[in-house]
Amino acid sequence: MQNTIVTGVNKVLREIRQGTEFIVPDLSEQSSVLVFNDFENNTVAIFPVLNKELTRNENENIYDLFSYKAVTSTFELSSPVHDPANLSLLCSDISDVNFRLANARSLTITFAFKRAGKSYQTITEGSLMNSGDVK
């Protein structure tokens, strides 16, 4: 389970480091969803989705944490379309996740994981690291 937690948290932090500006939550607010812009001005959302099979096994709501990138260069406002290629699984076995902005460029993330009846919690800090340079 430790490997799952470390890998999942690292994937979330890597995704956030590609950002340039947080949209949701606002400063000093807490949310289970994180939305930010990346250096190409795409909008990225990180959000939990209920995993029905794990929820049934654990008798508690268990989520998978996904990232979805809305690519602005191909996005049609008049007819928005979900592109499955822009959806990626970041981590599983989450019973709770919260994002709280510490300031305009960094946030605190609280994760609660659960597997086989055992609960684990971790708190980590992440920041926007992208300078906006494009190669």
PDB file of C-alpha atoms in Angstrom:
ATOM      1  CA  MET A   1       0.000   0.000   0.000  1.00  0.00           C
ATOM      2  CA  GLN A   2       2.896   2.353   0.736  1.00  0.00           C
ATOM      3  CA  ASN A   3       4.039   2.121  -2.890  1.00  0.00           C
ATOM      4  CA  THR A   4       0.504   2.924  -4.108  1.00  0.00           C
ATOM      5  CA  ILE A   5       0.332   5.993  -1.872  1.00  0.00           C
ATOM      6  CA  VAL A   6       3.763   7.360  -2.816  1.00  0.00           C
ATOM      7  CA  THR A   7       3.196   6.758  -6.533  1.00  0.00           C
ATOM      8  CA  GLY A   8      -0.264   8.344  -6.457  1.00  0.00           C
ATOM      9  CA  VAL A   9       0.844  11.415  -4.515  1.00  0.00           C
ATOM     10  CA  ASN A  10       3.835  11.884  -6.844  1.00  0.00           C
ATOM     11  CA  LYS A  11       1.584  11.694  -9.926  1.00  0.00           C
ATOM     12  CA  VAL A  12      -0.688  14.378  -8.471  1.00  0.00           C
ATOM     13  CA  LEU A  13       2.266  16.637  -7.623  1.00  0.00           C
ATOM     14  CA  ARG A  14       3.790  16.183 -11.105  1.00  0.00           C
ATOM     15  CA  GLU A  15       0.485  17.204 -12.670  1.00  0.00           C
ATOM     16  CA  ILE A  16       0.202  20.305 -10.464  1.00  0.00           C
ATOM     17  CA  ARG A  17       3.782  21.398 -11.223  1.00  0.00           C
ATOM     18  CA  GLN A  18       2.769  21.849 -14.860  1.00  0.00           C
ATOM     19  CA  GLY A  19       0.359  24.590 -13.806  1.00  0.00           C
ATOM     20  CA  THR A  20       0.737  28.353 -13.953  1.00  0.00           C
ATOM     21  CA  GLU A  21      -2.400  29.568 -12.139  1.00  0.00           C
ATOM     22  CA  PHE A  22      -4.944  28.044  -9.745  1.00  0.00           C
ATOM     23  CA  ILE A  23      -8.638  28.555 -10.541  1.00  0.00           C
ATOM     24  CA  VAL A  24     -10.392  26.405  -7.907  1.00  0.00           C
ATOM     25  CA  PRO A  25     -10.312  26.500  -4.913  1.00  0.00           C
ATOM     26  CA  ASP A  26      -9.988  30.154  -3.956  1.00  0.00           C
ATOM     27  CA  LEU A  27      -7.386  31.242  -1.457  1.00  0.00           C
ATOM     28  CA  SER A  28      -8.123  29.846   2.033  1.00  0.00           C
ATOM     29  CA  GLU A  29     -10.917  27.626   0.712  1.00  0.00           C
ATOM     30  CA  GLN A  30     -10.921  23.848   0.750  1.00  0.00           C
ATOM     31  CA  SER A  31     -12.202  21.693  -2.097  1.00  0.00           C
ATOM     32  CA  SER A  32     -12.155  18.078  -3.257  1.00  0.00           C
ATOM     33  CA  VAL A  33     -11.587  19.402  -6.798  1.00  0.00           C
ATOM     34  CA  LEU A  34      -8.547  21.292  -8.095  1.00  0.00           C
ATOM     35  CA  VAL A  35      -8.676  23.328 -11.315  1.00  0.00           C
ATOM     36  CA  PHE A  36      -5.728  25.212 -12.798  1.00  0.00           C
ATOM     37  CA  ASN A  37      -4.289  26.481 -16.081  1.00  0.00           C
ATOM     38  CA  ASP A  38      -1.127  25.045 -17.564  1.00  0.00           C
ATOM     39  CA  PHE A  39       1.564  26.853 -19.570  1.00  0.00           C
ATOM     40  CA  GLU A  40      -0.362  26.329 -22.850  1.00  0.00           C
ATOM     41  CA  ASN A  41      -3.458  27.910 -21.223  1.00  0.00           C
ATOM     42  CA  ASN A  42      -5.250  24.551 -21.122  1.00  0.00           C
ATOM     43  CA  THR A  43      -7.582  24.034 -18.176  1.00  0.00           C
ATOM     44  CA  VAL A  44      -6.744  21.015 -16.021  1.00  0.00           C
ATOM     45  CA  ALA A  45      -9.112  19.552 -13.427  1.00  0.00           C
ATOM     46  CA  ILE A  46      -8.142  16.996 -10.777  1.00  0.00           C
ATOM     47  CA  PHE A  47     -11.202  15.355  -9.245  1.00  0.00           C
ATOM     48  CA  PRO A  48     -12.381  12.180  -7.453  1.00  0.00           C
ATOM     49  CA  VAL A  49     -14.728   9.670  -9.107  1.00  0.00           C
ATOM     50  CA  LEU A  50     -16.536   7.036  -7.048  1.00  0.00           C
ATOM     51  CA  ASN A  51     -15.150   3.527  -7.594  1.00  0.00           C
ATOM     52  CA  LYS A  52     -18.233   1.337  -7.183  1.00  0.00           C
ATOM     53  CA  GLU A  53     -16.370  -1.958  -6.862  1.00  0.00           C
ATOM     54  CA  LEU A  54     -13.992  -0.729  -4.138  1.00  0.00           C
ATOM     55  CA  THR A  55     -16.878   1.054  -2.385  1.00  0.00           C
ATOM     56  CA  ARG A  56     -18.795  -2.224  -2.231  1.00  0.00           C
ATOM     57  CA  ASN A  57     -15.731  -4.106  -0.938  1.00  0.00           C
ATOM     58  CA  GLU A  58     -14.866  -1.530   1.761  1.00  0.00           C
ATOM     59  CA  ASN A  59     -18.451  -0.574   2.756  1.00  0.00           C
ATOM     60  CA  GLU A  60     -17.299   3.053   2.489  1.00  0.00           C
ATOM     61  CA  ASN A  61     -17.064   5.498  -0.408  1.00  0.00           C
ATOM     62  CA  ILE A  62     -13.741   4.905  -2.170  1.00  0.00           C
ATOM     63  CA  TYR A  63     -12.638   7.081  -5.071  1.00  0.00           C
ATOM     64  CA  ASP A  64     -10.201   7.137  -7.954  1.00  0.00           C
ATOM     65  CA  LEU A  65      -8.490  10.482  -8.552  1.00  0.00           C
ATOM     66  CA  PHE A  66      -8.491  11.588 -12.186  1.00  0.00           C
ATOM     67  CA  SER A  67      -7.011  14.447 -14.175  1.00  0.00           C
ATOM     68  CA  TYR A  68      -8.776  15.905 -17.213  1.00  0.00           C
ATOM     69  CA  LYS A  69      -7.191  18.452 -19.550  1.00  0.00           C
ATOM     70  CA  ALA A  70      -9.451  20.674 -21.673  1.00  0.00           C
ATOM     71  CA  VAL A  71      -7.178  21.598 -24.580  1.00  0.00           C
ATOM     72  CA  THR A  72      -7.977  25.180 -25.576  1.00  0.00           C
ATOM     73  CA  SER A  73      -6.592  24.888 -29.111  1.00  0.00           C
ATOM     74  CA  THR A  74      -9.219  22.271 -30.032  1.00  0.00           C
ATOM     75  CA  PHE A  75     -12.023  23.267 -27.649  1.00  0.00           C
ATOM     76  CA  GLU A  76     -15.256  24.457 -29.282  1.00  0.00           C
ATOM     77  CA  LEU A  77     -17.335  26.487 -26.838  1.00  0.00           C
ATOM     78  CA  SER A  78     -20.466  26.053 -28.965  1.00  0.00           C
ATOM     79  CA  SER A  79     -20.160  22.261 -28.924  1.00  0.00           C
ATOM     80  CA  PRO A  80     -17.900  21.023 -26.114  1.00  0.00           C
ATOM     81  CA  VAL A  81     -16.922  17.377 -26.447  1.00  0.00           C
ATOM     82  CA  HIS A  82     -15.335  15.087 -23.863  1.00  0.00           C
ATOM     83  CA  ASP A  83     -12.075  13.642 -25.194  1.00  0.00           C
ATOM     84  CA  PRO A  84     -11.220  10.381 -23.368  1.00  0.00           C
ATOM     85  CA  ALA A  85      -7.571  10.755 -24.420  1.00  0.00           C
ATOM     86  CA  ASN A  86      -7.310  13.773 -22.094  1.00  0.00           C
ATOM     87  CA  LEU A  87      -8.461  11.811 -19.023  1.00  0.00           C
ATOM     88  CA  SER A  88      -5.852  10.060 -16.887  1.00  0.00           C
ATOM     89  CA  LEU A  89      -5.975   8.111 -13.632  1.00  0.00           C
ATOM     90  CA  LEU A  90      -3.641   9.566 -11.007  1.00  0.00           C
ATOM     91  CA  CYS A  91      -4.335   7.318  -7.998  1.00  0.00           C
ATOM     92  CA  SER A  92      -6.850   4.915  -6.458  1.00  0.00           C
ATOM     93  CA  ASP A  93      -8.047   3.730  -3.038  1.00  0.00           C
ATOM     94  CA  ILE A  94      -8.892   7.265  -1.845  1.00  0.00           C
ATOM     95  CA  SER A  95     -11.507   7.697   0.865  1.00  0.00           C
ATOM     96  CA  ASP A  96     -11.025  11.484   1.054  1.00  0.00           C
ATOM     97  CA  VAL A  97      -8.979  14.190  -0.674  1.00  0.00           C
ATOM     98  CA  ASN A  98      -8.871  17.931  -0.017  1.00  0.00           C
ATOM     99  CA  PHE A  99      -7.011  20.742  -1.729  1.00  0.00           C
ATOM    100  CA  ARG A 100      -6.376  24.016   0.153  1.00  0.00           C
ATOM    101  CA  LEU A 101      -4.447  26.940  -1.298  1.00  0.00           C
ATOM    102  CA  ALA A 102      -1.705  28.184   1.010  1.00  0.00           C
ATOM    103  CA  ASN A 103      -0.995  31.143  -1.285  1.00  0.00           C
ATOM    104  CA  ALA A 104      -1.381  32.015  -4.971  1.00  0.00           C
ATOM    105  CA  ARG A 105       1.340  29.547  -6.029  1.00  0.00           C
ATOM    106  CA  SER A 106       1.163  26.626  -3.576  1.00  0.00           C
ATOM    107  CA  LEU A 107      -1.341  24.348  -1.912  1.00  0.00           C
ATOM    108  CA  THR A 108      -1.711  21.722   0.780  1.00  0.00           C
ATOM    109  CA  ILE A 109      -3.235  18.383  -0.183  1.00  0.00           C
ATOM    110  CA  THR A 110      -4.720  16.011   2.381  1.00  0.00           C
ATOM    111  CA  PHE A 111      -5.171  12.421   1.227  1.00  0.00           C
ATOM    112  CA  ALA A 112      -6.946   9.596   3.052  1.00  0.00           C
ATOM    113  CA  PHE A 113      -6.437   6.144   1.560  1.00  0.00           C
ATOM    114  CA  LYS A 114      -8.218   2.922   2.477  1.00  0.00           C
ATOM    115  CA  ARG A 115      -7.563  -0.651   1.393  1.00  0.00           C
ATOM    116  CA  ALA A 116      -8.507  -3.968   3.009  1.00  0.00           C
ATOM    117  CA  GLY A 117     -10.015  -2.177   5.997  1.00  0.00           C
ATOM    118  CA  LYS A 118      -6.813  -0.264   6.791  1.00  0.00           C
ATOM    119  CA  SER A 119      -6.736   3.534   6.607  1.00  0.00           C
ATOM    120  CA  TYR A 120      -3.742   5.723   5.808  1.00  0.00           C
ATOM    121  CA  GLN A 121      -3.463   9.512   5.730  1.00  0.00           C
ATOM    122  CA  THR A 122      -0.874  11.822   4.272  1.00  0.00           C
ATOM    123  CA  ILE A 123      -0.497  15.554   3.920  1.00  0.00           C
ATOM    124  CA  THR A 124       1.718  17.054   1.251  1.00  0.00           C
ATOM    125  CA  GLU A 125       2.452  20.435  -0.218  1.00  0.00           C
ATOM    126  CA  GLY A 126       2.674  21.199  -3.903  1.00  0.00           C
ATOM    127  CA  SER A 127       3.408  24.287  -5.912  1.00  0.00           C
ATOM    128  CA  LEU A 128       3.175  25.649  -9.400  1.00  0.00           C
ATOM    129  CA  MET A 129       6.634  25.169 -10.856  1.00  0.00           C
ATOM    130  CA  ASN A 130       6.121  25.914 -14.528  1.00  0.00           C
ATOM    131  CA  SER A 131       7.725  29.113 -15.733  1.00  0.00           C
ATOM    132  CA  GLY A 132       5.679  29.123 -18.928  1.00  0.00           C
ATOM    133  CA  ASP A 133       8.653  28.434 -21.193  1.00  0.00           C
ATOM    134  CA  VAL A 134       7.775  26.387 -24.243  1.00  0.00           C
ATOM    135  CA  LYS A 135      10.424  24.434 -26.135  1.00  0.00           C
TER     136      LYS A 135
END
